Each structure stands twice: as structure tokens, then as C-alpha cells.
CSV table of C-alpha atoms and ligand atoms in Angstrom, one decimal:
chain,number,residue,atom,x,y,z
A,84,UNK,CA,69.4,23.4,-10.8
A,85,UNK,CA,68.6,22.0,-7.2
A,86,UNK,CA,65.2,19.8,-6.3
A,87,UNK,CA,63.7,19.2,-3.1
A,88,UNK,CA,60.8,16.9,-3.0
A,89,UNK,CA,58.2,16.7,0.4
A,90,UNK,CA,56.2,13.9,0.4
A,91,UNK,CA,53.0,13.5,1.6
A,92,UNK,CA,50.5,10.4,1.8
A,93,UNK,CA,50.5,6.8,1.1
A,94,UNK,CA,53.3,4.8,-0.1
A,95,UNK,CA,52.2,5.1,-3.7
A,96,UNK,CA,52.7,9.1,-2.9
A,97,UNK,CA,56.4,7.7,-1.4
A,98,UNK,CA,57.1,5.5,-4.8
A,99,UNK,CA,56.0,8.4,-6.9
A,100,UNK,CA,58.8,10.5,-5.6
A,101,UNK,CA,61.2,8.1,-6.2
A,102,UNK,CA,59.7,7.8,-9.6
A,103,UNK,CA,59.9,11.9,-10.4
A,104,UNK,CA,63.8,11.7,-9.0
A,105,UNK,CA,64.5,9.4,-11.5
A,106,UNK,CA,63.1,11.5,-14.2
A,107,UNK,CA,63.8,14.5,-13.4
A,108,UNK,CA,67.6,13.1,-12.9
A,109,UNK,CA,68.3,11.8,-16.0
A,110,UNK,CA,67.0,15.9,-17.5
A,111,UNK,CA,70.2,16.9,-15.3
A,112,UNK,CA,68.4,18.1,-12.6
A,113,UNK,CA,70.1,17.3,-8.9
A,114,UNK,CA,68.0,16.2,-6.2
A,115,UNK,CA,68.8,17.7,-2.7
A,116,UNK,CA,67.8,16.6,0.8
A,117,UNK,CA,68.4,20.1,1.8
A,118,UNK,CA,65.7,22.6,1.5
A,119,UNK,CA,67.8,25.3,2.0
A,120,UNK,CA,70.2,24.7,-1.2
A,121,UNK,CA,67.0,24.0,-3.3
A,122,UNK,CA,65.8,26.1,-6.7
A,123,UNK,CA,62.7,24.1,-6.9
A,124,UNK,CA,60.3,23.0,-4.2
A,125,UNK,CA,58.2,20.3,-5.2
A,126,UNK,CA,55.6,19.3,-2.5
A,127,UNK,CA,53.9,15.5,-3.7
A,128,UNK,CA,50.6,15.9,-1.9
A,129,UNK,CA,47.7,13.8,-0.5
A,130,UNK,CA,43.4,14.0,-0.4
A,131,UNK,CA,42.3,11.5,1.3
A,132,UNK,CA,41.7,13.2,4.1
A,133,UNK,CA,40.9,17.2,4.4
A,134,UNK,CA,43.2,17.1,7.1
A,135,UNK,CA,46.0,15.5,4.9
A,136,UNK,CA,45.1,18.6,2.5
A,137,UNK,CA,45.4,21.3,4.9
A,138,UNK,CA,48.9,20.2,6.0
A,139,UNK,CA,50.5,20.6,3.0
A,140,UNK,CA,48.9,24.1,2.7
A,141,UNK,CA,50.1,25.1,5.7
A,142,UNK,CA,53.3,23.7,4.8
A,143,UNK,CA,53.4,25.8,1.0
A,144,UNK,CA,52.4,29.0,3.8
A,145,UNK,CA,55.4,28.7,5.4
A,146,UNK,CA,57.9,28.2,2.6
A,147,UNK,CA,56.6,31.1,0.8
A,148,UNK,CA,58.3,33.0,2.7
A,149,UNK,CA,61.9,31.9,0.9
A,150,UNK,CA,60.9,33.5,-2.3
A,151,UNK,CA,61.7,37.1,-0.8
A,152,UNK,CA,65.3,36.0,-0.4
A,153,UNK,CA,65.4,33.9,-3.7
A,154,UNK,CA,63.6,36.2,-6.4
A,155,UNK,CA,63.6,32.6,-8.8
A,156,UNK,CA,62.7,29.9,-6.8
A,157,UNK,CA,60.0,28.1,-7.9
A,158,UNK,CA,57.3,25.5,-5.7
A,159,UNK,CA,55.2,23.3,-7.6
A,160,UNK,CA,52.4,20.9,-6.2
A,161,UNK,CA,52.3,17.0,-7.9
A,162,UNK,CA,50.3,14.1,-6.4
A,163,UNK,CA,46.5,13.4,-5.6
A,164,UNK,CA,45.6,17.2,-4.2
A,165,UNK,CA,47.1,18.5,-7.4
A,166,UNK,CA,44.6,16.2,-9.6
A,167,UNK,CA,41.9,17.4,-7.2
A,168,UNK,CA,42.3,20.8,-7.0
A,169,UNK,CA,43.9,21.7,-10.6
A,170,UNK,CA,44.4,25.2,-11.6
A,171,UNK,CA,42.5,26.0,-8.3
A,172,UNK,CA,45.8,25.6,-6.4
A,173,UNK,CA,47.0,28.8,-8.1
A,174,UNK,CA,44.1,30.9,-6.6
A,175,UNK,CA,44.1,29.3,-3.2
A,176,UNK,CA,48.0,30.8,-3.4
A,177,UNK,CA,49.7,32.5,-5.9
A,178,UNK,CA,53.3,31.6,-5.1
A,179,UNK,CA,52.2,28.3,-6.6
A,180,UNK,CA,54.3,28.5,-9.3
A,181,UNK,CA,53.5,24.9,-10.8
A,182,UNK,CA,50.9,21.8,-10.6
A,183,UNK,CA,51.4,18.5,-12.0
A,184,UNK,CA,49.3,15.7,-12.0
A,185,UNK,CA,50.2,12.1,-11.2
A,186,UNK,CA,50.0,10.7,-14.9
A,187,UNK,CA,51.7,13.5,-16.2
A,188,UNK,CA,55.5,13.4,-14.5
A,189,UNK,CA,57.0,12.5,-17.9
A,190,UNK,CA,56.5,16.2,-18.3
A,191,UNK,CA,57.9,17.5,-15.4
A,192,UNK,CA,61.7,18.4,-16.7
A,193,UNK,CA,59.9,20.5,-19.8
A,194,UNK,CA,57.4,22.3,-17.2
A,195,UNK,CA,60.3,23.0,-14.9
A,196,UNK,CA,62.5,24.3,-17.8
A,197,UNK,CA,59.7,26.9,-19.1
A,198,UNK,CA,59.0,28.3,-15.9
A,199,UNK,CA,62.9,29.7,-16.1
A,200,UNK,CA,62.1,30.7,-19.5
A,201,UNK,CA,58.3,32.3,-20.5
A,202,UNK,CA,55.7,30.9,-17.8
A,203,UNK,CA,54.7,32.2,-15.1
A,204,UNK,CA,52.5,29.7,-13.8
A,205,UNK,CA,51.7,26.0,-15.7
A,206,UNK,CA,49.3,23.6,-14.5
A,207,UNK,CA,49.1,19.9,-16.5
A,208,UNK,CA,46.7,17.8,-14.7
A,209,UNK,CA,45.5,15.9,-18.0
A,210,UNK,CA,44.5,12.0,-16.8
A,211,UNK,CA,45.9,9.8,-19.0
A,212,UNK,CA,44.2,6.1,-17.6
A,213,UNK,CA,46.8,3.8,-19.5
A,214,UNK,CA,50.1,6.1,-17.8
A,215,UNK,CA,52.5,3.1,-16.1
A,216,UNK,CA,55.6,5.0,-16.3
A,217,UNK,CA,57.2,2.5,-18.7
A,218,UNK,CA,61.0,2.4,-18.8
A,219,UNK,CA,61.6,4.2,-15.8
A,220,UNK,CA,63.5,2.9,-12.8
A,221,UNK,CA,62.8,5.1,-9.5
A,222,UNK,CA,65.9,6.1,-7.1
A,223,UNK,CA,65.1,4.3,-4.2
A,224,UNK,CA,65.5,6.1,-1.2
A,225,UNK,CA,66.2,3.6,1.8
A,226,UNK,CA,68.8,1.2,1.7
A,227,UNK,CA,67.1,-2.0,3.1
A,228,UNK,CA,63.7,-1.8,1.6
A,229,UNK,CA,62.6,-1.0,-2.2
A,230,UNK,CA,59.0,-0.1,-2.8
A,231,UNK,CA,57.9,-1.7,-6.4
A,232,UNK,CA,54.4,-0.1,-8.1
A,233,UNK,CA,53.0,-3.0,-9.8
A,234,UNK,CA,50.0,-1.3,-10.2
A,235,UNK,CA,48.6,1.9,-10.7
A,236,UNK,CA,44.7,3.3,-10.0
A,237,UNK,CA,41.4,1.9,-8.3
A,238,UNK,CA,38.2,1.1,-10.0
A,239,UNK,CA,36.3,0.2,-6.7
A,240,UNK,CA,35.0,3.2,-6.0
A,241,UNK,CA,34.3,2.7,-1.8
A,242,UNK,CA,31.6,5.8,-1.5
A,243,UNK,CA,33.9,7.7,0.8
A,244,UNK,CA,37.1,7.8,-1.2
A,245,UNK,CA,38.8,10.0,-3.6
A,246,UNK,CA,41.3,8.0,-4.8
A,247,UNK,CA,39.8,6.7,-7.5
A,248,UNK,CA,39.2,10.5,-8.8
A,249,UNK,CA,42.7,11.2,-8.0
A,250,UNK,CA,45.0,7.9,-9.3
A,251,UNK,CA,42.1,6.9,-12.4
A,252,UNK,CA,41.6,3.5,-13.8
A,253,UNK,CA,43.1,0.3,-12.6
A,254,UNK,CA,46.1,-0.4,-14.7
A,255,UNK,CA,48.5,-3.2,-14.1
A,256,UNK,CA,52.3,-2.7,-15.0
A,257,UNK,CA,53.9,-5.4,-17.3
A,258,UNK,CA,55.0,-8.8,-15.3
A,259,UNK,CA,58.7,-8.3,-17.6
A,260,UNK,CA,58.5,-5.0,-16.1
A,261,UNK,CA,58.0,-5.6,-12.8
A,262,UNK,CA,60.4,-8.6,-12.7
A,263,UNK,CA,63.1,-6.9,-14.6
A,264,UNK,CA,63.1,-3.7,-11.9
A,265,UNK,CA,63.3,-5.9,-8.7
A,266,UNK,CA,66.0,-7.9,-9.8
A,267,UNK,CA,67.8,-4.4,-10.5
A,268,UNK,CA,67.1,-3.6,-7.0
A,269,UNK,CA,68.5,-6.7,-5.6
A,270,UNK,CA,71.7,-6.3,-7.6
A,271,UNK,CA,71.8,-2.7,-5.8
A,272,UNK,CA,71.4,-4.8,-2.2
A,273,UNK,CA,68.1,-4.4,-1.7
A,274,UNK,CA,66.8,-7.8,0.2
A,275,UNK,CA,63.3,-6.4,0.8
A,276,UNK,CA,60.7,-5.6,-1.6
A,277,UNK,CA,57.0,-4.1,-1.2
A,278,UNK,CA,54.8,-4.7,-4.3
A,279,UNK,CA,52.4,-1.5,-4.3
A,280,UNK,CA,49.0,-0.8,-5.8
A,281,UNK,CA,46.0,0.7,-4.0
A,282,UNK,CA,44.6,-3.1,-4.8
A,283,UNK,CA,47.1,-5.1,-5.5
A,284,UNK,CA,45.6,-8.2,-5.6
A,285,UNK,CA,43.3,-7.3,-8.7
A,286,UNK,CA,46.6,-7.2,-10.4
A,287,UNK,CA,46.3,-8.9,-13.7
A,288,UNK,CA,48.7,-8.6,-16.7
A,289,UNK,CA,47.9,-11.1,-19.9
A,290,UNK,CA,47.9,-14.6,-17.7
A,291,UNK,CA,49.6,-13.3,-14.6
A,292,UNK,CA,47.2,-12.7,-11.7
A,293,UNK,CA,48.8,-11.9,-8.3
A,294,UNK,CA,49.4,-15.5,-7.0
A,295,UNK,CA,51.5,-16.2,-9.6
A,296,UNK,CA,53.4,-12.6,-9.3
A,297,UNK,CA,53.8,-13.3,-6.0
A,298,UNK,CA,55.5,-16.7,-6.8
A,299,UNK,CA,57.7,-15.5,-10.0
A,300,UNK,CA,59.2,-12.7,-7.1
A,301,UNK,CA,59.3,-15.8,-4.8
A,302,UNK,CA,62.3,-17.2,-7.7
A,303,UNK,CA,64.9,-14.2,-7.4
A,304,UNK,CA,67.5,-15.5,-5.3
A,305,UNK,CA,68.7,-12.4,-4.1
A,306,UNK,CA,65.5,-10.8,-2.1
A,307,UNK,CA,64.9,-12.5,0.7
A,308,UNK,CA,61.8,-10.8,1.9
A,309,UNK,CA,58.5,-9.8,0.4
A,310,UNK,CA,55.4,-7.7,1.4
A,311,UNK,CA,52.7,-6.2,-0.9
A,312,UNK,CA,49.9,-3.2,0.4
A,313,UNK,CA,47.5,-2.8,0.0
A,314,UNK,CA,44.9,-5.7,-0.2
A,315,UNK,CA,41.5,-5.8,-0.8
A,316,UNK,CA,38.9,-8.0,1.2
A,317,UNK,CA,36.9,-8.8,-1.2
A,318,UNK,CA,39.7,-10.0,-3.7
A,319,UNK,CA,42.1,-11.5,-1.8
A,320,UNK,CA,41.8,-15.4,-2.7
A,321,UNK,CA,42.2,-18.6,-1.1
A,322,UNK,CA,45.3,-18.7,-3.8
A,323,UNK,CA,46.9,-16.0,-2.5
A,324,UNK,CA,46.8,-17.1,1.1
A,325,UNK,CA,48.2,-20.1,-0.4
A,326,UNK,CA,51.4,-18.9,-2.4
A,327,UNK,CA,51.6,-16.7,1.1
A,328,UNK,CA,51.8,-19.1,3.3
A,329,UNK,CA,54.5,-21.8,0.8
A,330,UNK,CA,56.6,-19.3,-0.5
A,331,UNK,CA,59.4,-19.2,1.9
A,332,UNK,CA,60.2,-15.0,0.9
A,333,UNK,CA,56.8,-13.9,1.4
A,334,UNK,CA,56.3,-12.4,5.2
A,335,UNK,CA,54.2,-13.1,7.1
A,336,UNK,CA,52.6,-9.9,7.5
A,337,UNK,CA,49.6,-8.5,6.0
A,338,UNK,CA,47.6,-4.9,6.1
A,339,UNK,CA,43.6,-5.8,5.4
A,340,UNK,CA,41.1,-2.4,5.5
A,341,UNK,CA,38.3,-3.8,6.9
A,342,UNK,CA,36.7,-0.1,7.7
A,343,UNK,CA,33.6,-1.4,9.5
A,344,UNK,CA,32.1,-4.1,11.1
A,345,UNK,CA,29.1,-3.4,10.6
A,346,UNK,CA,27.0,-4.7,7.2
A,347,UNK,CA,24.9,-1.9,6.3
A,348,UNK,CA,27.4,0.4,6.6
A,349,UNK,CA,30.1,-2.1,4.6
A,350,UNK,CA,27.4,-1.8,1.7
A,351,UNK,CA,26.8,1.7,2.0
A,352,UNK,CA,30.6,2.3,1.8
A,353,UNK,CA,30.5,0.0,-1.2
A,354,UNK,CA,32.8,-2.1,0.0
A,355,UNK,CA,32.1,-5.8,-1.6
A,356,UNK,CA,32.0,-8.0,2.2
A,357,UNK,CA,30.4,-8.6,5.3
A,358,UNK,CA,31.7,-8.9,8.4
A,359,UNK,CA,31.6,-12.2,8.6
A,360,UNK,CA,33.2,-12.7,5.3
A,361,UNK,CA,36.1,-10.4,6.6
A,362,UNK,CA,36.4,-12.1,9.8
A,363,UNK,CA,36.8,-16.0,7.6
A,364,UNK,CA,39.6,-14.1,6.1
A,365,UNK,CA,41.6,-13.5,9.4
A,366,UNK,CA,40.8,-16.8,10.4
A,367,UNK,CA,41.8,-18.8,7.1
A,368,UNK,CA,45.2,-16.7,7.7
A,369,UNK,CA,45.7,-17.2,10.9
A,370,UNK,CA,45.5,-20.7,10.3
A,371,UNK,CA,47.3,-20.6,7.0
A,372,UNK,CA,50.7,-18.4,8.8
A,373,UNK,CA,49.9,-18.9,12.8
A,374,UNK,CA,52.9,-16.0,13.3
A,375,UNK,CA,50.9,-13.9,10.8
A,376,UNK,CA,50.7,-10.1,11.8
A,377,UNK,CA,47.4,-8.6,10.5
A,378,UNK,CA,47.0,-4.8,10.6
A,379,UNK,CA,43.9,-2.8,9.7
A,380,UNK,CA,41.9,0.7,8.5
A,381,UNK,CA,38.8,1.7,10.4
A,382,UNK,CA,36.4,4.7,9.7
A,383,UNK,CA,34.7,6.1,13.0
A,384,UNK,CA,31.5,8.2,11.9
A,385,UNK,CA,30.9,7.2,8.4
A,386,UNK,CA,27.6,8.9,7.2
A,387,UNK,CA,24.4,7.0,9.3
A,388,UNK,CA,26.7,5.0,11.3
A,389,UNK,CA,24.6,4.3,14.0
A,390,UNK,CA,26.1,3.7,17.5
A,391,UNK,CA,24.7,0.1,17.6
A,392,UNK,CA,26.6,0.4,14.2
A,393,UNK,CA,29.8,1.5,15.6
A,394,UNK,CA,29.2,-0.8,18.8
A,395,UNK,CA,29.8,-3.8,16.0
A,396,UNK,CA,33.4,-2.3,14.6
A,397,UNK,CA,34.2,-2.2,18.0
A,398,UNK,CA,33.6,-5.6,19.1
A,399,UNK,CA,34.8,-7.2,16.1
A,400,UNK,CA,38.3,-5.3,16.2
A,401,UNK,CA,38.5,-6.8,20.0
A,402,UNK,CA,37.5,-9.9,18.1
A,403,UNK,CA,39.6,-10.2,15.4
A,404,UNK,CA,42.6,-8.3,17.5
A,405,UNK,CA,44.7,-6.9,15.2
A,406,UNK,CA,48.5,-6.6,15.6
A,407,UNK,CA,47.5,-2.6,14.2
A,408,UNK,CA,44.9,-0.4,13.4
A,409,UNK,CA,45.0,2.7,11.4
A,410,UNK,CA,42.1,4.4,12.7
A,411,UNK,CA,40.5,7.9,10.8
A,412,UNK,CA,37.5,9.7,11.6
A,413,UNK,CA,35.6,10.0,8.5
A,414,UNK,CA,36.0,13.1,6.3
A,415,UNK,CA,33.7,14.1,3.8
A,416,UNK,CA,35.7,14.5,0.2
A,417,UNK,CA,33.8,17.0,-2.3
A,418,UNK,CA,32.8,14.6,-5.6
A,419,UNK,CA,32.4,11.3,-3.9
A,420,UNK,CA,28.9,9.7,-3.0
A,421,UNK,CA,29.1,9.6,1.0
A,422,UNK,CA,29.8,13.5,1.2
A,423,UNK,CA,26.1,13.9,-0.2
A,424,UNK,CA,24.8,11.3,2.2
A,425,UNK,CA,22.7,13.4,3.8
A,426,UNK,CA,23.2,11.7,7.6
A,427,UNK,CA,26.4,13.4,8.3
A,428,UNK,CA,27.4,12.5,11.9
A,429,UNK,CA,29.0,15.4,13.7
A,430,UNK,CA,31.9,15.9,14.0
A,431,UNK,CA,32.5,15.7,18.1
A,432,UNK,CA,30.3,12.3,18.1
A,433,UNK,CA,32.9,10.9,15.5
A,434,UNK,CA,36.1,12.2,17.8
A,435,UNK,CA,34.5,10.3,20.4
A,436,UNK,CA,34.2,7.1,18.4
A,437,UNK,CA,38.0,7.7,16.9
A,438,UNK,CA,39.2,7.7,21.0
A,439,UNK,CA,37.7,4.8,21.5
A,440,UNK,CA,38.8,2.9,18.8
A,441,UNK,CA,42.3,4.3,19.4
A,442,UNK,CA,42.1,3.5,23.0
A,443,UNK,CA,40.8,0.0,22.5
A,444,UNK,CA,43.3,-0.5,20.1
A,445,UNK,CA,46.3,0.3,22.0
A,446,UNK,CA,45.7,-2.3,24.5
A,447,UNK,CA,45.4,-4.7,21.7
A,448,UNK,CA,48.7,-3.7,20.3
A,449,UNK,CA,50.5,-3.8,23.4
A,450,UNK,CA,49.3,-7.1,24.2
A,451,UNK,CA,50.6,-8.5,20.8
A,452,UNK,CA,54.5,-7.4,21.2
A,453,UNK,CA,54.1,-9.0,24.8
A,454,UNK,CA,53.1,-12.5,23.2
A,455,UNK,CA,56.4,-12.0,21.4
A,456,UNK,CA,58.3,-13.0,24.6
A,457,UNK,CA,60.2,-15.5,24.3
A,458,UNK,CA,60.2,-16.6,20.6
A,459,UNK,CA,63.1,-16.4,18.3
A,460,UNK,CA,62.5,-13.7,15.6
A,461,UNK,CA,64.3,-13.2,12.0
A,462,UNK,CA,65.9,-9.5,12.0
A,463,UNK,CA,66.8,-7.5,9.0
A,464,UNK,CA,69.5,-5.4,11.2
A,465,UNK,CA,68.9,-1.9,9.5
A,466,UNK,CA,71.0,0.8,11.6
A,467,UNK,CA,72.3,1.1,15.0
A,468,UNK,CA,69.8,2.3,17.4
A,469,UNK,CA,68.8,5.5,18.2
A,470,UNK,CA,69.1,5.0,22.0
A,471,UNK,CA,72.4,3.2,22.3
A,472,UNK,CA,75.2,3.0,20.2
A,473,UNK,CA,75.8,-1.0,21.9
A,474,UNK,CA,72.7,-2.0,20.3
A,475,UNK,CA,71.4,-2.5,16.6
A,476,UNK,CA,67.6,-2.2,15.4
A,477,UNK,CA,65.7,-3.5,12.8
A,478,UNK,CA,62.8,-5.6,11.8
A,479,UNK,CA,60.9,-8.9,11.9
A,480,UNK,CA,59.1,-10.6,9.2
A,481,UNK,CA,55.8,-9.6,10.9
A,482,UNK,CA,56.9,-6.0,10.6
A,483,UNK,CA,58.0,-5.3,14.3
A,484,UNK,CA,60.6,-3.0,15.4
A,485,UNK,CA,63.8,-5.3,17.0
A,486,UNK,CA,66.5,-3.5,19.1
A,487,UNK,CA,69.1,-6.2,20.7
A,488,UNK,CA,73.1,-5.7,21.8
A,489,UNK,CA,75.4,-6.3,18.6
A,490,UNK,CA,77.8,-3.7,16.6
A,491,UNK,CA,77.4,-2.4,13.4
A,492,UNK,CA,79.0,-4.8,11.4
A,493,UNK,CA,75.6,-6.7,11.6
A,494,UNK,CA,73.8,-3.7,9.6
A,495,UNK,CA,72.6,-5.5,6.3
A,496,UNK,CA,72.5,-8.9,7.5
A,497,UNK,CA,69.9,-11.5,8.8
A,498,UNK,CA,70.1,-12.5,12.4
A,499,UNK,CA,68.1,-14.6,14.9
A,500,UNK,CA,66.7,-12.8,18.1
A,501,UNK,CA,65.1,-14.7,21.1
A,502,UNK,CA,62.6,-11.7,22.3
A,503,UNK,CA,63.1,-11.4,26.1
A,504,UNK,CA,60.9,-7.9,26.5
A,505,UNK,CA,58.5,-5.5,24.9
A,506,UNK,CA,59.2,-2.1,25.8
A,507,UNK,CA,56.0,0.1,24.2
A,508,UNK,CA,55.9,-1.3,20.7
A,509,UNK,CA,59.6,-2.4,20.3
A,510,UNK,CA,60.6,-6.0,20.6
A,511,UNK,CA,64.2,-6.0,22.9
A,512,UNK,CA,66.0,-9.2,22.7
A,513,UNK,CA,69.7,-11.4,22.5
A,514,UNK,CA,71.1,-12.4,19.4
A,515,UNK,CA,71.3,-15.9,19.5
A,516,UNK,CA,74.8,-17.1,17.6
B,284,SAH,N1,43.5,1.5,-1.2
B,284,SAH,C1,43.9,1.2,0.2
B,284,SAH,C2,43.6,2.6,0.8
B,284,SAH,C3,43.9,3.6,0.5
B,284,SAH,S1,43.1,5.1,1.2
B,284,SAH,C4,42.6,-0.1,0.6
B,284,SAH,O1,41.9,0.1,0.0
B,284,SAH,O2,43.2,-0.6,1.5
B,284,SAH,C5,43.7,4.9,3.4
B,284,SAH,C6,42.7,4.5,4.4
B,284,SAH,O3,42.2,6.1,4.4
B,284,SAH,C7,41.5,3.8,4.0
B,284,SAH,O4,41.6,2.5,4.2
B,284,SAH,C8,40.6,4.3,4.7
B,284,SAH,O5,40.4,3.5,6.1
B,284,SAH,C9,40.8,5.9,5.1
B,284,SAH,N2,40.2,6.6,4.6
B,284,SAH,C10,40.1,7.0,2.8
B,284,SAH,N3,39.4,8.1,2.6
B,284,SAH,C11,38.9,8.0,3.8
B,284,SAH,C12,37.3,9.6,4.0
B,284,SAH,N4,37.1,10.0,3.3
B,284,SAH,N5,38.0,9.6,5.2
B,284,SAH,C13,38.4,9.0,6.3
B,284,SAH,N6,39.6,8.2,6.1
B,284,SAH,C14,39.3,7.4,4.6
B,285,SF4,FE1,39.9,3.7,-1.9
B,285,SF4,FE2,38.7,1.6,-2.1
B,285,SF4,FE3,40.4,1.7,-3.7
B,285,SF4,FE4,41.2,1.7,-1.5
B,285,SF4,S1,39.9,0.2,-2.6
B,285,SF4,S2,41.9,3.0,-2.9
B,285,SF4,S3,39.5,2.5,-0.1
B,285,SF4,S4,38.6,3.3,-3.4
B,286,F3S,FE1,46.4,10.0,-0.1
B,286,F3S,FE2,46.6,9.8,-3.2
B,286,F3S,FE3,47.8,8.1,-1.3
B,286,F3S,S1,45.2,10.7,-1.6
B,286,F3S,S2,46.8,8.2,0.3
B,286,F3S,S3,48.3,10.4,-1.6
B,286,F3S,S4,46.6,7.5,-3.3
């Protein structure tokens, strides 16, 4: 039976789709990349903002018509939206045949088989705050970078965020499982690994904390680059900064969500830090690793945000100069605290503020790329450039796409490139022999 998986949302979902592929393959299902030959279409969904849900519901509507020509086709929804909306999904769209929550993927083979035997609709979204999918090695889809889940769930309950409700409580994977998974990945030829969790800095298994974990991964011979997402500013310790700076494989690249530059808003978001604390961390990071690229997430128009408070966010972004910022307009999520706040900001103002942040960041990012000209960077070569067959493309340690003249024998290798130009948000350079 052919299964097609379409993934939305964060890297955690990408990793979960790889996990689901592995679970299904073990039970003799085939994972296919062509939706036209699928017997089962699975949507792995995201609930973080209303837009994310609307998008996938639209996609499901589009694919419904396939059932007319293929009577046996089954459509399933998994992931955060499955967890959040549960059986309601079938009421919203009756062509959805199954809904499976984030802790129940081990049951997917039986659920799918059940649909072909007796059942019309299957739903299993039972929360299991202990599930870590032990002994399942995901099928990594890329060739160069592999995502490795080190923890699941989140305990932070930022007041705007649905994730703690869809993903359940925080739990860390046993350190030995993580190390053996990464060792296996290394044997398969992956040299770049990203450690995943909603809040990796609070990783804790027996006496191993996140700093210790990084040191252990740094010792795995075949792995050459290590990244991790996501860090929480309240938990990013001096120890971790020190280990980042001292470990040759940990890349100079960190995503650290600021969310707001105003202390009152940060408190109402339940973020657990002040704008000063956030600023201080960025300075510590840059002192320890002068070439570090810092990216962030910002929310515009959180309930109660005044013009002055928004301005503080704008000013702090300007002061910090992030390499990139993912900016979002606040989206109320039913069940979260902030959705109940009485002082919601009108959509037009949220959009207006968002636009200002985007424009500011565009200039900063462009400038950040220009600053790279003249530098010599290590590039992990991934592919032939999309624009020219005589050019190769890859990523620098600070996660910037870099293109340079070369041939395909370089793919999979690390090379040194001197940056000569920045065209938009791509670096151009010359190979250094
Ligand atoms: N665990 C990660 C973030 C996961 S969600 C972390 O804490 O860094 C990714 C981003 O989506 C968040 O950082 C936040 O900026 C944004 N986000 C989450 N909920 C949102 C909401 N209700 N409206 C708008 N943006 C939201
Ligand atoms: Fe959401 Fe906050 Fe947890 Fe991140 S840390 S997933 S923003 S609750
Ligand atoms: Fe979305 Fe769930 Fe990730 S809500 S952002 S897919 S954890």
C-alpha cells in the first residue's frame, strides 16, 4: 500500500513525518513521493497560527476529489491540528478518514489497516506524556542534514502558544538512544545534525544536561556540524554558551526567540525574561563567538500591545541586528490564556506593525549578508546551483546559502570559499584551493 505524507509546521513535524515513515515501512507500507500513486494521503499538520490550519484544511479540500476516481483512497490527519481538533475534523470534512494525535503514531499501521477492513472513521488522539518513540529510527529524508529529536513536548505555557496543549508535557529522550541514533546517521553519510526540541536548553536525562549532551555529540567522529533548535532565552545558560564556543563542531548559529522588546508584554506572554536579559545574552553570544548568526521570532500585536510597547520591540530589533527574524502577527488560539485577554488588537493594526517589522528586518538582513564580503567561509556543498550547472551551492556554518563556481565532484564535501558578493540573500564566492 502506498502512503504519501505531506508535512506542515516546524522541524518537529518534519522529524515526526520521518518517524511515521519509519513506523509504516516496518509494517510493509511503501512511502511514495508522488501523490498520484498514493492509496493513503497523510497530512501532518500545524496549529500554531490560524493561518497554518486554514492552509491545510484548504489542501485537504483540494485533494478530496481524488476519492471520486479512486474509491479506496484514504485521507488522514496527524500532528498538532489532529491533536487539537480531534473528532471535530471529521465533522468539518467528512472525507477525512482518520485522525491520529502526536503520541499515537505507533498505532498508525493498525488504524490504516482497520479502515480497509471494517471501520469508516478512526480517531486516536490519546495524550501520552511519556511517549518518546523508543527504538524507532526515523527515515531521514535529506542527504546532508538530519534532524534528531532529543525531547518532546513543552512545559513553558507562553500565554499565546498552543504547543504545550498539542504536544503535551516535556520529556527528554535517553542520552544513549540519542547518541546511537546520531552515530547511525553518521555511518549513513550525514555530516550535519540538528538537535530538536521545543526548548532544548532544558534537556535533562539522569545527570546529563544540554551542555553535556552537546559535548557528547561533538565527540562523534563522523559528524562535522551540530545545530540545535529551539533555545529559550530563560534557559540558555552560560555553560551552553561556553560549550558552543569550545566545541569545534557546534555551528556559530543560534535561533533565539525574542517575541517582544517590552517587559510588560514579555511578562504577559509568560516568557520568564526581561528585554535587558535578552539583550545581554545576545552580547555574551557575540563575545564568545564573534561570527555567530543570531535569528529570532517576533510577534506583532500581542493583546494589549501599545504603540510605545511595539516601538520598544522595533528599537530592540534594530539595536540587536539579528541575521534574520521570523515575524508573525498575533493569532489567538482557543484554549490559550492570551486568547481570553480582553484587549485584543485589531487585525489592521497587527498587520501594520508586522509590516514595519518585516521592512526593518529586510534591511538588516541585506546588510548582514553584505558584511560577509571578503570573509573566508567553510561551505558544506549540497547541490548544483539552481541557476547554473557550473556553480555549486551549499551552506556556511552560520547557515547562509553560498554559491561558487565548481563541479559536482564537490557535493558532500567541505570546502573553503572566499566571499566576493552578496546577491539578495545568497552569498557568492570563489573556491580557495
Ligand atoms: N518552541 C519554540 C517556538 C515554537 S512556535 C520557541 O519557544 O522558540 C514558533 C513561533 O511561532 C514562536 O516563537 C512564536 O513567535 C510564534 N507563535 C506561536 N504562537 C503564536 C500565536 N498564537 N500567534 C502568532 N505567533 C505565534
Ligand atoms: Fe510555545 Fe513557549 Fe513552548 Fe515555545 S516555549 S513551544 S513558544 S509555549
Ligand atoms: Fe506547529 Fe505543532 Fe510545530 S503547532 S509549530 S507543528 S509543534
